[in-house]
């Protein structure tokens, strides 16, 4: 019985490898391994530190060959790759963005009639021709999904979570998040003085996609009076009352931190909508600020540099140990990993009993 199941699985593997171009273990020993590394999706602070961590460990510790793939998965379709040496990895630790470039190319997305190209087959053929033994995929949720599909197609994949949004499932934190929170907190700090001088309500919109991590962390660290996140429902009358009650206590200004992903009407942007509603509800002069891409740019914090470095080093160790099809993850204080198909397709959202919410509510901060 077991023998039959074994042969069925073997045949499926061979059919798949025939269709897509092969199973990818080319160079047998660790020292002769050729690894490709790519960065995909939105950029964030800390990506270059991870590239440095992966590649320096691969070259200096394991003696592997490393190839940088340009513009995410698009580089695998275009054969756009370059060999990387230790010298190429100098100066990357504190550099923002990604030296490899990025794109939102999704090669496994369903083909439409206008795009007849079989991207998965082309990509798998290229990986085989380039003799890459493993692909390191650095990215957010979209990238984890593509990486999981690549692994299912027989490629050796190790992925690393990166996003300012902190919403990749299976890791306690992703690098980029701490840097974004620190930038947003600085912006909120600066709004306090101008809000106080003009006795205004200031609404600031921060990124986070469908999750409220940046709003929650920067809102609490920046002393926000009202914090709105997509995970918690809000009531505009409640928000208005909170602002009026603050005035009665002699607090002439209020800071409102909103996540970009909160629900609004008529497709209005979060800050625009909330500022309009507050002015209508309270009659107070209200101004809005959308922080935008500043949160993604520039140098990573010390925390992100070290998290990125550790994740990079562990990813290479996983390659050397043959632990493929997995995503590196921060688990408490330790770096571990989880199967890619467990992480892919799920969002890590803020729980309503998160300690910052519980403590914030007790202090009188309004969460909607
Ligand atoms: O995923 C990071 C993120 O910055 C989100 O917070 C934001 O919604 C999105 O990317 C916008 O990125 P882009 O304009 O590059 O698609």
Coordinates of N, CA, C and O in Angstrom, one line a residue, residues 285-351:
X285 N -11.8 73.3 14.3 CA -11.0 73.4 13.1 C -10.1 72.1 13.1 O -9.4 71.8 14.1
X286 N -10.1 71.4 12.0 CA -9.4 70.1 11.9 C -8.6 70.1 10.6 O -9.0 70.6 9.6
X287 N -7.4 69.6 10.8 CA -6.4 69.5 9.6 C -6.0 68.0 9.5 O -5.9 67.3 10.5
X288 N -5.7 67.7 8.2 CA -5.2 66.3 8.0 C -3.8 66.2 7.4 O -3.4 67.1 6.7
X289 N -3.1 65.2 7.7 CA -1.8 64.9 7.2 C -1.7 63.5 6.7 O -2.1 62.6 7.5
X290 N -1.3 63.2 5.5 CA -1.1 61.8 5.0 C 0.4 61.6 4.9 O 1.1 62.3 4.1
X291 N 1.0 60.7 5.8 CA 2.4 60.6 5.9 C 3.0 59.9 4.6 O 4.1 60.3 4.2
X292 N 2.3 58.9 4.1 CA 2.8 58.3 2.8 C 4.1 57.6 2.8 O 4.5 57.0 3.8
X293 N 4.8 57.7 1.7 CA 5.9 56.9 1.4 C 7.2 57.2 2.2 O 8.1 56.5 2.2
X294 N 7.1 58.4 2.9 CA 8.2 58.7 3.9 C 8.4 57.6 4.8 O 9.6 57.3 5.3
X295 N 7.3 56.9 5.2 CA 7.4 55.8 6.1 C 8.2 54.6 5.6 O 8.7 53.7 6.4
X296 N 8.4 54.5 4.3 CA 9.1 53.4 3.7 C 10.5 53.7 3.3 O 11.3 52.8 3.0
X297 N 10.9 55.0 3.3 CA 12.2 55.4 2.8 C 13.2 55.5 3.9 O 13.0 55.5 5.1
X298 N 14.5 55.6 3.4 CA 15.6 55.9 4.3 C 16.1 54.8 5.1 O 15.8 53.6 4.9
X299 N 17.0 55.2 6.0 CA 17.8 54.2 6.8 C 17.0 53.4 7.8 O 16.1 54.0 8.4
X300 N 17.3 52.1 8.0 CA 16.6 51.4 9.0 C 17.1 51.7 10.4 O 18.2 52.1 10.6
X301 N 16.2 51.5 11.4 CA 16.6 51.6 12.8 C 17.6 50.5 13.2 O 17.7 49.5 12.5
X302 N 18.3 50.7 14.3 CA 19.2 49.7 14.8 C 18.5 48.3 15.0 O 19.0 47.3 14.6
X303 N 17.2 48.4 15.5 CA 16.5 47.1 15.7 C 16.3 46.4 14.4 O 16.5 45.2 14.2
X304 N 15.9 47.2 13.3 CA 15.6 46.6 12.0 C 16.9 46.1 11.4 O 16.9 45.0 10.7
X305 N 18.0 46.8 11.6 CA 19.3 46.3 11.0 C 19.6 45.0 11.6 O 20.1 44.1 10.9
X306 N 19.5 44.9 12.9 CA 19.9 43.6 13.5 C 18.9 42.5 13.2 O 19.3 41.3 13.0
X307 N 17.6 42.8 13.2 CA 16.6 41.7 12.8 C 16.9 41.2 11.4 O 16.9 40.0 11.1
X308 N 17.1 42.2 10.5 CA 17.4 41.9 9.1 C 18.7 41.0 9.0 O 18.7 40.0 8.2
X309 N 19.7 41.4 9.7 CA 21.0 40.7 9.7 C 20.8 39.2 10.2 O 21.2 38.3 9.5
X310 N 20.0 39.1 11.3 CA 19.8 37.8 11.8 C 19.0 36.9 10.9 O 19.3 35.7 10.6
X311 N 17.9 37.5 10.3 CA 17.1 36.7 9.4 C 17.9 36.3 8.2 O 17.7 35.1 7.7
X312 N 18.7 37.2 7.7 CA 19.5 36.8 6.5 C 20.5 35.7 6.8 O 20.6 34.7 6.1
X313 N 21.2 35.8 7.9 CA 22.1 34.7 8.3 C 21.4 33.4 8.5 O 21.9 32.3 8.0
X314 N 20.3 33.4 9.2 CA 19.5 32.2 9.4 C 19.0 31.6 8.1 O 19.0 30.3 7.9
X315 N 18.6 32.4 7.2 CA 18.1 31.9 5.9 C 19.3 31.1 5.2 O 19.0 30.0 4.6
X316 N 20.5 31.7 5.2 CA 21.6 30.9 4.6 C 21.9 29.6 5.3 O 22.2 28.6 4.6
X317 N 21.8 29.7 6.6 CA 22.0 28.4 7.4 C 21.0 27.4 7.0 O 21.3 26.2 6.8
X318 N 19.7 27.8 6.8 CA 18.7 26.9 6.3 C 19.0 26.3 5.0 O 18.8 25.1 4.7
X319 N 19.5 27.1 4.1 CA 19.9 26.6 2.7 C 21.0 25.5 2.9 O 20.9 24.4 2.3
X320 N 22.0 25.8 3.7 CA 23.1 24.9 3.9 C 22.6 23.6 4.5 O 23.1 22.5 4.2
X321 N 21.5 23.7 5.4 CA 21.0 22.5 6.0 C 19.9 21.8 5.1 O 19.3 20.8 5.6
X322 N 19.6 22.4 4.0 CA 18.6 21.8 3.1 C 17.2 21.9 3.6 O 16.3 21.2 3.2
X323 N 17.0 23.0 4.4 CA 15.6 23.2 4.9 C 14.9 24.2 3.9 O 14.8 25.4 4.2
X324 N 14.3 23.6 2.9 CA 13.7 24.4 1.9 C 12.1 24.5 2.0 O 11.6 23.7 2.8
X325 N 11.5 25.4 1.3 CA 10.1 25.5 1.4 C 9.6 26.2 2.7 O 8.5 25.9 3.2
X326 N 10.5 27.0 3.3 CA 10.2 27.5 4.6 C 10.4 29.0 4.6 O 11.2 29.6 3.9
X327 N 9.7 29.7 5.5 CA 9.9 31.2 5.7 C 10.6 31.4 7.1 O 10.2 30.8 8.1
X328 N 11.7 32.2 7.1 CA 12.3 32.6 8.3 C 11.3 33.4 9.2 O 10.5 34.1 8.6
X329 N 11.4 33.2 10.5 CA 10.4 33.9 11.3 C 11.0 34.3 12.7 O 11.8 33.5 13.2
X330 N 10.6 35.4 13.2 CA 11.0 35.8 14.6 C 10.0 35.2 15.5 O 8.8 35.5 15.4
X331 N 10.5 34.3 16.4 CA 9.5 33.7 17.3 C 10.0 34.0 18.7 O 11.0 33.4 19.2
X332 N 9.4 35.0 19.4 CA 9.9 35.5 20.6 C 11.2 36.2 20.4 O 11.3 37.1 19.5
X333 N 12.3 35.7 21.1 CA 13.6 36.3 20.9 C 14.4 35.6 19.9 O 15.5 36.0 19.5
X334 N 13.9 34.4 19.5 CA 14.7 33.5 18.6 C 14.3 33.6 17.2 O 13.1 33.9 16.8
X335 N 15.2 33.3 16.3 CA 14.8 33.2 14.8 C 14.6 31.7 14.5 O 15.5 30.9 14.8
X336 N 13.4 31.4 14.1 CA 13.1 30.0 13.6 C 12.5 30.1 12.2 O 12.9 31.0 11.5
X337 N 11.7 29.1 11.9 CA 11.1 29.2 10.5 C 9.8 28.4 10.5 O 9.6 27.6 11.4
X338 N 8.9 28.7 9.6 CA 7.7 27.9 9.4 C 7.5 27.5 8.0 O 8.1 28.2 7.1
X339 N 6.7 26.4 7.7 CA 6.5 26.1 6.3 C 5.9 27.2 5.5 O 5.0 27.8 6.0
X340 N 6.4 27.4 4.3 CA 5.9 28.5 3.5 C 4.4 28.5 3.3 O 3.7 29.5 3.3
X341 N 3.9 27.2 3.0 CA 2.4 27.1 2.7 C 1.6 27.4 4.0 O 0.4 27.6 3.9
X342 N 2.2 27.5 5.2 CA 1.4 27.9 6.4 C 1.3 29.4 6.4 O 0.3 30.0 6.9
X343 N 2.4 30.1 6.0 CA 2.5 31.6 6.1 C 1.7 32.2 4.9 O 1.1 33.3 5.1
X344 N 1.8 31.6 3.8 CA 1.2 32.2 2.5 C -0.3 32.4 2.6 O -1.0 31.4 3.0
X345 N -0.8 33.5 2.2 CA -2.2 33.7 2.0 C -3.0 34.1 3.3 O -4.2 34.2 3.3
X346 N -2.2 34.3 4.4 CA -2.9 34.7 5.7 C -2.3 36.0 6.1 O -1.2 36.4 5.9
X347 N -3.2 36.8 6.8 CA -2.8 38.1 7.3 C -2.7 38.1 8.8 O -3.5 37.5 9.5
X348 N -1.6 38.7 9.3 CA -1.5 38.8 10.8 C -2.1 40.2 11.2 O -1.5 41.2 10.8
X349 N -3.3 40.2 11.8 CA -4.0 41.4 12.2 C -3.8 41.7 13.7 O -3.4 40.8 14.4
X350 N -4.1 42.9 14.1 CA -4.1 43.3 15.5 C -5.3 42.6 16.2 O -6.4 42.7 15.7
X351 N -5.0 42.0 17.4 CA -6.0 41.4 18.2 C -6.6 42.5 19.1 O -5.9 43.3 19.6

